[in-house]
CSV table of C-alpha atoms in Angstrom, one decimal:
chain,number,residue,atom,x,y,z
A,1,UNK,CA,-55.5,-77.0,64.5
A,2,UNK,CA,-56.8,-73.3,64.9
A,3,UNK,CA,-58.8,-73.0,68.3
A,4,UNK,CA,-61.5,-70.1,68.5
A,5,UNK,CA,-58.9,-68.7,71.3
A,6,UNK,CA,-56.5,-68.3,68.1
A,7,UNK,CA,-59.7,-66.7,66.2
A,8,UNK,CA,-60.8,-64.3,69.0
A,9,UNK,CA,-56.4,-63.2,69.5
A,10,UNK,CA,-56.2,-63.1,65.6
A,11,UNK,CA,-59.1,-60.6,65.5
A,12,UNK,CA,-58.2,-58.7,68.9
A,13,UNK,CA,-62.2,-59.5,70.0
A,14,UNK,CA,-62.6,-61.3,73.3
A,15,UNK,CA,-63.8,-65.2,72.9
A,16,UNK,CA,-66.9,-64.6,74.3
A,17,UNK,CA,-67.2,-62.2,71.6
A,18,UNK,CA,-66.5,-64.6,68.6
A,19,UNK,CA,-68.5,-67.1,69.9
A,20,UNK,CA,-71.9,-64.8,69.8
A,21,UNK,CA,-70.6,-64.1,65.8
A,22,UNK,CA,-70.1,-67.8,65.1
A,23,UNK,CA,-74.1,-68.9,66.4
A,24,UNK,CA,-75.5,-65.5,65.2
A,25,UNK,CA,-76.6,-64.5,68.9
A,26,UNK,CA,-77.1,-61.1,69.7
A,27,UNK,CA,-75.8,-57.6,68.4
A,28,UNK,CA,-72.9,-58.0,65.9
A,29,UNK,CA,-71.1,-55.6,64.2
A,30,UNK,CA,-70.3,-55.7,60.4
A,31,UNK,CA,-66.6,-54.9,61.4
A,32,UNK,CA,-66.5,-57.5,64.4
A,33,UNK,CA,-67.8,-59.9,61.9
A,34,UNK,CA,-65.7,-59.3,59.3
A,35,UNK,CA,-62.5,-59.5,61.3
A,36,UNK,CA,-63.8,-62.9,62.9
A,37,UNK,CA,-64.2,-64.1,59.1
A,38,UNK,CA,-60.8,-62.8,58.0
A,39,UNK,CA,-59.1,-64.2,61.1
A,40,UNK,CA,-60.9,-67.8,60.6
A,41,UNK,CA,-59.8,-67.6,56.6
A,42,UNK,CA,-56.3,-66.8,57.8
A,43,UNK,CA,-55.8,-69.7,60.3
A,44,UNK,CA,-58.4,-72.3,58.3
A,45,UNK,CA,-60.5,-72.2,61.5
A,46,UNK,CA,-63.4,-74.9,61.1
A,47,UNK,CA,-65.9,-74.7,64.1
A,48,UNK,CA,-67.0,-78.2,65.7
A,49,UNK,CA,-69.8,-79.0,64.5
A,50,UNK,CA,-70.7,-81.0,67.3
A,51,UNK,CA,-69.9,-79.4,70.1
A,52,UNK,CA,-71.7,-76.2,68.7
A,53,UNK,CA,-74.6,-78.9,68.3
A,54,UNK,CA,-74.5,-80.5,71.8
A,55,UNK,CA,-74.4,-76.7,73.3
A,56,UNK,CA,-77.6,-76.0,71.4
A,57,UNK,CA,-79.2,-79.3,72.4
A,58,UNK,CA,-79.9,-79.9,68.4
A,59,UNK,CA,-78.0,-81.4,65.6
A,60,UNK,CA,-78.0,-80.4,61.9
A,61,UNK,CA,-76.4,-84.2,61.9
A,62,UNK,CA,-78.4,-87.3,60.0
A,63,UNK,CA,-77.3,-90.8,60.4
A,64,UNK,CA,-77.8,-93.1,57.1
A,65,UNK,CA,-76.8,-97.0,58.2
A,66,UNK,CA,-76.9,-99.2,55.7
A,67,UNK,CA,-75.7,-102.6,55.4
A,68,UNK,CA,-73.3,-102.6,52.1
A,69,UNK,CA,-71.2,-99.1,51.2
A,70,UNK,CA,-70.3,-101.4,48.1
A,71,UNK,CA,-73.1,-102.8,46.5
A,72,UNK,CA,-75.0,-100.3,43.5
A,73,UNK,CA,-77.9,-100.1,45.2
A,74,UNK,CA,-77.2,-98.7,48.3
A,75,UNK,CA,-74.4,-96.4,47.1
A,76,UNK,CA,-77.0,-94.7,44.5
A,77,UNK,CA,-79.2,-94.6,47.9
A,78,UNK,CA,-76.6,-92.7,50.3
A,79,UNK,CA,-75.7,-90.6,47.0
A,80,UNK,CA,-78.8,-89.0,46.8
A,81,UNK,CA,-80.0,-88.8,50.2
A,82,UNK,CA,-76.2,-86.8,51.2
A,83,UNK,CA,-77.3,-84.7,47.9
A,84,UNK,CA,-80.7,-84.2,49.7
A,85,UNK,CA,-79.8,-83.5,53.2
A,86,UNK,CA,-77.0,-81.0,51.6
A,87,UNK,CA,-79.6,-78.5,50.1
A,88,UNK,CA,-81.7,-78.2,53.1
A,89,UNK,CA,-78.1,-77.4,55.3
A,90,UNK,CA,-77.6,-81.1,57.1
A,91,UNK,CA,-74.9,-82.9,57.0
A,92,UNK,CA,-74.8,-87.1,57.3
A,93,UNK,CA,-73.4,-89.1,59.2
A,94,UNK,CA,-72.8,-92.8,57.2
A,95,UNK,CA,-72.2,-96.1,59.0
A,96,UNK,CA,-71.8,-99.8,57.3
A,97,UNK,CA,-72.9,-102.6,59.7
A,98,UNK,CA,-72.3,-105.1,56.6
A,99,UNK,CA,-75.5,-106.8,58.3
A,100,UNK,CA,-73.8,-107.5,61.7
A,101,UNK,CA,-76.6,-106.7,64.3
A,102,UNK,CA,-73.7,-105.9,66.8
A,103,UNK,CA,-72.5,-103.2,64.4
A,104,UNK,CA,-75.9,-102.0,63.7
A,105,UNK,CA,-76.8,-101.3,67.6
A,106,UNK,CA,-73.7,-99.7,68.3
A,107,UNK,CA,-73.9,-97.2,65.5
A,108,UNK,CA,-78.0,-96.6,66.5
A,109,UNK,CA,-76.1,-95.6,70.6
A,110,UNK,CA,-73.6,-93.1,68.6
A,111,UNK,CA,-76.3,-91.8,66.8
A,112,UNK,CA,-78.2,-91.1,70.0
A,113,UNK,CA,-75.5,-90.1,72.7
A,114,UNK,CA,-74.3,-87.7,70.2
A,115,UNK,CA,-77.7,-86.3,69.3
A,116,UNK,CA,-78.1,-86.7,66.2
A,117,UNK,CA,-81.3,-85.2,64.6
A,118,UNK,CA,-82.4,-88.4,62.9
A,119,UNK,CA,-81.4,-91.8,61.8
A,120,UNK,CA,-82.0,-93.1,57.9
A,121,UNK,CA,-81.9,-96.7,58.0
A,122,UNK,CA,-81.2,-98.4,54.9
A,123,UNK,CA,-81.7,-102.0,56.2
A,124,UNK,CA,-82.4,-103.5,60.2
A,125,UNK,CA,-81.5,-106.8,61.6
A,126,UNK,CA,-82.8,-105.1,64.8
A,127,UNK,CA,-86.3,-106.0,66.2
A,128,UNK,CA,-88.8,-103.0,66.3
A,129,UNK,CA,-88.9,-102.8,69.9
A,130,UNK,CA,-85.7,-102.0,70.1
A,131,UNK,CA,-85.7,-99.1,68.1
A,132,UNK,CA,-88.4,-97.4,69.6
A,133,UNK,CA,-86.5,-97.8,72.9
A,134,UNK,CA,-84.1,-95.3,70.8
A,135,UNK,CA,-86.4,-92.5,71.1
A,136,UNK,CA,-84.8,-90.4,68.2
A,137,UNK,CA,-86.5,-90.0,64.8
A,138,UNK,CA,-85.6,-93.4,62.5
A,139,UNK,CA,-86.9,-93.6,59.0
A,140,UNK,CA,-86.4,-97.0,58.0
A,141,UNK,CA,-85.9,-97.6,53.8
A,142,UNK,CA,-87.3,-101.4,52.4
A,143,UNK,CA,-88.6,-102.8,55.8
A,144,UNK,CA,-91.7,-101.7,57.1
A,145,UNK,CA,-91.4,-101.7,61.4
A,146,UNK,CA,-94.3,-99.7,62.2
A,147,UNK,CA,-94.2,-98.8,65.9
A,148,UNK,CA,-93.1,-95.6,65.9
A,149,UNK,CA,-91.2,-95.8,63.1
A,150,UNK,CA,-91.8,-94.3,59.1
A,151,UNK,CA,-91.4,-96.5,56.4
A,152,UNK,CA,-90.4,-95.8,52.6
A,153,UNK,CA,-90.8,-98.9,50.6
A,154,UNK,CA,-90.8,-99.3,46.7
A,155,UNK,CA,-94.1,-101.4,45.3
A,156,UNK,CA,-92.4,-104.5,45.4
A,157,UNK,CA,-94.8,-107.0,45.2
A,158,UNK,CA,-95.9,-105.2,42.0
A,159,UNK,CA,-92.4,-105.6,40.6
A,160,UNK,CA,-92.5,-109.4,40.7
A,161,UNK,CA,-95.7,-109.2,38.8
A,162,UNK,CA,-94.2,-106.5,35.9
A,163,UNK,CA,-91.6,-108.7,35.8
A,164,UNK,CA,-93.0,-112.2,35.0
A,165,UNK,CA,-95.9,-110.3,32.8
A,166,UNK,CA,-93.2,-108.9,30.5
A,167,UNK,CA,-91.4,-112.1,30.2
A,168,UNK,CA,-94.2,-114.2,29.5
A,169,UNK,CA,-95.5,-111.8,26.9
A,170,UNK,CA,-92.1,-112.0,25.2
A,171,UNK,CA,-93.2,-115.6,24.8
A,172,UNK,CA,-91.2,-117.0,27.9
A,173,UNK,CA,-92.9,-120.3,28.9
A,174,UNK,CA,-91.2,-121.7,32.0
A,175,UNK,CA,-89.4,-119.0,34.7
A,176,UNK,CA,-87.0,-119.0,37.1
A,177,UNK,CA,-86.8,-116.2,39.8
A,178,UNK,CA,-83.2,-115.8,41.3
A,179,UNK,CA,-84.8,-114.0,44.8
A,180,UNK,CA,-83.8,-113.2,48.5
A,181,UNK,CA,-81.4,-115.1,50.7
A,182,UNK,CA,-82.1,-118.3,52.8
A,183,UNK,CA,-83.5,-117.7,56.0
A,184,UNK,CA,-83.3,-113.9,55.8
A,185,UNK,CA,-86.7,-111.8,55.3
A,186,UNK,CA,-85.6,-109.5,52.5
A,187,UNK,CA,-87.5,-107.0,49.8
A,188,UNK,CA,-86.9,-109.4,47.5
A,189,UNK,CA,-89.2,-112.1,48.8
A,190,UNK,CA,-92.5,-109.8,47.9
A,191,UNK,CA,-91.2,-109.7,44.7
A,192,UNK,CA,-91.3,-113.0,44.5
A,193,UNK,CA,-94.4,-113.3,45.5
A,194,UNK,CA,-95.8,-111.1,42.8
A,195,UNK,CA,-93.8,-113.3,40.3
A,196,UNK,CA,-95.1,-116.6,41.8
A,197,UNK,CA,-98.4,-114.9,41.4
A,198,UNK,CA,-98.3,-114.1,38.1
A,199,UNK,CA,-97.0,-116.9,36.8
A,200,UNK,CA,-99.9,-119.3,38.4
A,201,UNK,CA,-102.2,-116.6,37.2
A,202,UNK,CA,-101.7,-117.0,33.7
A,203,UNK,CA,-100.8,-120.7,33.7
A,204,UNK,CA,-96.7,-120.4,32.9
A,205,UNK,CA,-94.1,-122.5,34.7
A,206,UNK,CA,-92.5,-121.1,37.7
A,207,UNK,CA,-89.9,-121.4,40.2
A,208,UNK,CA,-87.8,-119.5,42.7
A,209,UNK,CA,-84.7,-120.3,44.1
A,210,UNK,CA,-82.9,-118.1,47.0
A,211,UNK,CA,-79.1,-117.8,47.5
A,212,UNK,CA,-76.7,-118.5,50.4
A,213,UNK,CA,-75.9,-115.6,53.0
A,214,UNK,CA,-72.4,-115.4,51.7
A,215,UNK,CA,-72.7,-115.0,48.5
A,216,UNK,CA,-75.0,-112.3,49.0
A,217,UNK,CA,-72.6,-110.5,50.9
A,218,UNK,CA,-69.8,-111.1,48.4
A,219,UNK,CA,-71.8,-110.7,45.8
A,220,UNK,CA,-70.8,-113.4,44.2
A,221,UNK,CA,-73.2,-115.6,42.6
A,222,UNK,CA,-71.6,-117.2,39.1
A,223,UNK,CA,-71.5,-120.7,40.8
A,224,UNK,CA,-75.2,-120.7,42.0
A,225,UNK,CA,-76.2,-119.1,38.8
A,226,UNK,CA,-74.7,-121.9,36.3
A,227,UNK,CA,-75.9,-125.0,38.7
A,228,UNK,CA,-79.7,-123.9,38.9
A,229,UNK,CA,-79.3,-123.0,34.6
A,230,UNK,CA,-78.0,-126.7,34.6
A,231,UNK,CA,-80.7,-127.8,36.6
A,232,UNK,CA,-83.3,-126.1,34.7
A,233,UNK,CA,-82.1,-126.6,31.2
A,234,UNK,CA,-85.7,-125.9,29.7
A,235,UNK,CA,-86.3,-122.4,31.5
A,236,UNK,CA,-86.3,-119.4,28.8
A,237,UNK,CA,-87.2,-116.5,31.2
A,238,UNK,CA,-85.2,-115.2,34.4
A,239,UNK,CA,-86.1,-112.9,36.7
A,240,UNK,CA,-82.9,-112.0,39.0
A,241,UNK,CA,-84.3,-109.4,42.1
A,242,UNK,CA,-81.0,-107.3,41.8
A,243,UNK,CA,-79.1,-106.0,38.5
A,244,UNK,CA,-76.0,-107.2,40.1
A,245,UNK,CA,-77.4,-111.1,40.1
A,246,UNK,CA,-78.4,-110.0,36.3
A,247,UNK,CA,-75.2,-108.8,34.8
A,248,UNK,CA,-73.8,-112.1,36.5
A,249,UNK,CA,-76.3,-114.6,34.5
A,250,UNK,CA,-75.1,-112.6,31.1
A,251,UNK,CA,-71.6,-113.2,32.0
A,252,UNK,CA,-73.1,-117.2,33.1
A,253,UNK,CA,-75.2,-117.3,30.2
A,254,UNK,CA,-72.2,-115.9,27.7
A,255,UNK,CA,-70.1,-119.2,28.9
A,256,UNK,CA,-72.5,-121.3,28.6
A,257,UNK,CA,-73.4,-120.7,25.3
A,258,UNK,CA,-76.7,-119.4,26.2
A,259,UNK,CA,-77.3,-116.9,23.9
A,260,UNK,CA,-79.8,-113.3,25.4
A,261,UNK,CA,-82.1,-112.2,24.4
A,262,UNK,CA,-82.7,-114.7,21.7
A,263,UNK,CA,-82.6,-118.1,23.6
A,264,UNK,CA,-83.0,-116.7,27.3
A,265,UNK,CA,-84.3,-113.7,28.4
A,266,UNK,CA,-83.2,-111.5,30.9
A,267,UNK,CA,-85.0,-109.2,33.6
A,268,UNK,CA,-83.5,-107.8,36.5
A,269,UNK,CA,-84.3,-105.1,39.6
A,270,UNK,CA,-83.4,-101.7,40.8
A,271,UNK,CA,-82.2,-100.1,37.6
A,272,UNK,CA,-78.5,-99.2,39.1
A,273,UNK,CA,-76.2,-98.0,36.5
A,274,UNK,CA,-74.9,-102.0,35.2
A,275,UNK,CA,-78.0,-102.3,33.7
A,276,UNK,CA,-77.4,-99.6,31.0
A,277,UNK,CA,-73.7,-100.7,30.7
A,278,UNK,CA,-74.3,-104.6,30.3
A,279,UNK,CA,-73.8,-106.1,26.8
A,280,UNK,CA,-77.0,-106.9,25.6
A,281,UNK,CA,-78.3,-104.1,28.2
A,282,UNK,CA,-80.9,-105.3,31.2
A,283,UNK,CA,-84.4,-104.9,30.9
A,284,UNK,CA,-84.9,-104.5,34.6
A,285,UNK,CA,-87.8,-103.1,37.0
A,286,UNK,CA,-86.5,-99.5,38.2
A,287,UNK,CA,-87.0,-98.4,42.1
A,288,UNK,CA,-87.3,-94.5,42.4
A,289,UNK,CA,-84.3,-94.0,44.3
A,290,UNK,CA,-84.2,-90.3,44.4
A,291,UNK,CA,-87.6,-90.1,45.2
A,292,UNK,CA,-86.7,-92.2,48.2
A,293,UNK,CA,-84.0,-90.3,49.6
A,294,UNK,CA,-85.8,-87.3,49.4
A,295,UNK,CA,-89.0,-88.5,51.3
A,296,UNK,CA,-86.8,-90.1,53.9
A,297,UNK,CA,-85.3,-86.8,54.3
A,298,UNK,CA,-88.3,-84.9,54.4
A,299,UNK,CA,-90.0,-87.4,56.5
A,300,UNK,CA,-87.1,-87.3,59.1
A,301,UNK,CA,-86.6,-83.3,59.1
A,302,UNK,CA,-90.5,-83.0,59.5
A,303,UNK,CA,-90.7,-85.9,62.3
A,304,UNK,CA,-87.5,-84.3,64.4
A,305,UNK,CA,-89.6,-81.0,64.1
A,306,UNK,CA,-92.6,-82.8,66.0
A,307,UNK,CA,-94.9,-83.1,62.6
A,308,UNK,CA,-96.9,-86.1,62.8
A,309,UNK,CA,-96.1,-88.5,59.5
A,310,UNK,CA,-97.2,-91.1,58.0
A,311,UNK,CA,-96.2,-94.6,59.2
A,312,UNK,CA,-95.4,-96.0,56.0
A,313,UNK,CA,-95.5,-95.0,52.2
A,314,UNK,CA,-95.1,-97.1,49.4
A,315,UNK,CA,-93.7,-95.6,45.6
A,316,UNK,CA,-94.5,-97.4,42.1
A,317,UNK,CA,-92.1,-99.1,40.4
A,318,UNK,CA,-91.8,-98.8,36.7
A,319,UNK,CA,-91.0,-101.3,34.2
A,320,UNK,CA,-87.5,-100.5,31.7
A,321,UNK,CA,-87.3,-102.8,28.7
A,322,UNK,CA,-83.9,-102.8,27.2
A,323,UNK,CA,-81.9,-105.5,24.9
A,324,UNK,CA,-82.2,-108.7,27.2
A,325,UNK,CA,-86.0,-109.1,26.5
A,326,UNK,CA,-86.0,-107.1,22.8
């Protein structure tokens, strides 16, 4: 691999003399420049990033850590916040703790001992205190910290009551809400409190049920899916907090014998790209992804400049009817 020595002894310029070309300092010639360019080109010369960084004292670096690479919803998330970060000139830097607080820590310390400008994090297992200890800009996506942290969250609370509204006007009389995980504090539990909500409100049956840590992390639910449908044999209306768990009670439902949208119907949340590719197609409550990556970018280039910003902001969720409530 090419060395700036090789650059500088390509171009018959001193080192010193690349190096002021390469960070733009000072008086540079057109020709000087234009030899160091050709001379790079030649030997595919790629500067490190990091060490130009660390001598600067500032990173054009953000981390995103997020607990699944895997699952829709978080690779639509780190999608569009690398397509963010790219056209305001930063790179990213993306870890997967796979909800291991070990992994999560240690990826927070490379972040900081290698001065990173910011940190995006997509989920925390971590108590607030200890990210403030971290004193580097953290933008934290679906969990509201506070304590010197900024929070993006989607309206999710609001999601649980779109949801059970559109089922019980589409003449659904006793619902089931396939929600968050046992014993873990998750998004999905405020949206099913909006669905528990609703359904008291306006007198339907109602129940939730949460699923076991692994198969959350496998994403595997067909088993838990077809022994709570057995167990509920009367419930026409589901509400599944992810469109992964959705697309898995078609496929359920399918063996079954359980026919959607006609004898059960179907809503799900996030609006990844299964919903639009299922067979009937899932009505589902859609999250504003992009506009989330591009806040949490915003918000973390404006808080590593020393703007003060707001401590949390929550987006609408929208409702997107498609054939598993038509």
């Amino acid at each position: 691999m090419a060395t700036i020595s090789d650059v500088a002894k390509e171009a018959g310029l001193a080192v010193a003399t690349v190096s002021r070309i390469m960070n733009n300092r000072g008086y540079i010639s057109e020709e000087a420049r234009k030899k160091v360019e050709a001379a790079a080109e030649k030997l595919n010369y790629r500067p490190n990033e990091l060490a130009r960084s660390l001598s600067k004292q500032k990173n054009n670096t953000i981390g995103i850590i997020v607990p699944h690479i895997v699952h829709p919803y978080f690779a639509k998330l780190i999608s569009n916040i690398e397509k963010s970060a790219s056209d305001r000139k930063y790179k990213i830097l993306l870890c997967n703790t796979r909800e291991e607080h070990k992994r999560e820590q240690e990826y927070l310390d490379m972040c900081v001992s290698n001065r990173l400008m910011g940190v995006i994090l997509g989920s925390s297992v971590l108590e607030p205190e200890s990210l403030v200890k971290l004193n580097i800009p953290i933008i934290t996506i679906e969990r509201y910290l506070g304590q010197g942290t900024a929070s993006i969250v989607c309206d999710n609370f609001q999601g649980g009551v779109m949801a059970a509204n559109h089922l019980i006007d589409k003449g659904c009389r006793y619902l089931i809400n396939f929600g968050g995980v046992e014993n873990n504090s998750m998004p999905a539990d405020e949206r099913e409190e909006g669905f528990l909500h609703t359904c008291r409100a306006r007198g339907v049956a109602g129940t939730s049920v949460k699923s076991k840590a692994d198969e959350y992390y496998m994403m595997e639910y067909h088993d838990y899916i077809e022994k709570i449908l057995k167990e509920h044999p009367e419930a026409d209306g589901i509400f599944a907090s992810s469109d992964i768990i959705a697309a898995q009670v078609i496929q359920v439902c399918t063996r079954m014998g359980i026919r959607i949208p006609d004898r059960m119907k179907l809503v799900g949340f996030d609006d990844v790209n299964v919903a639009a590719l299922t067979t009937p197609s899932i009505t589902t409550i859609r999250q504003p992804v992009k506009e989330i990556a591009d806040m949490a970018v915003d918000l973390l280039i404006r808080s590593a400049q020393g703007e003060v910003i707001p401590t949390k902001v929550t987006l609408p969720v929208k409702l997107v009817v498609r054939e598993s409530t038509s």
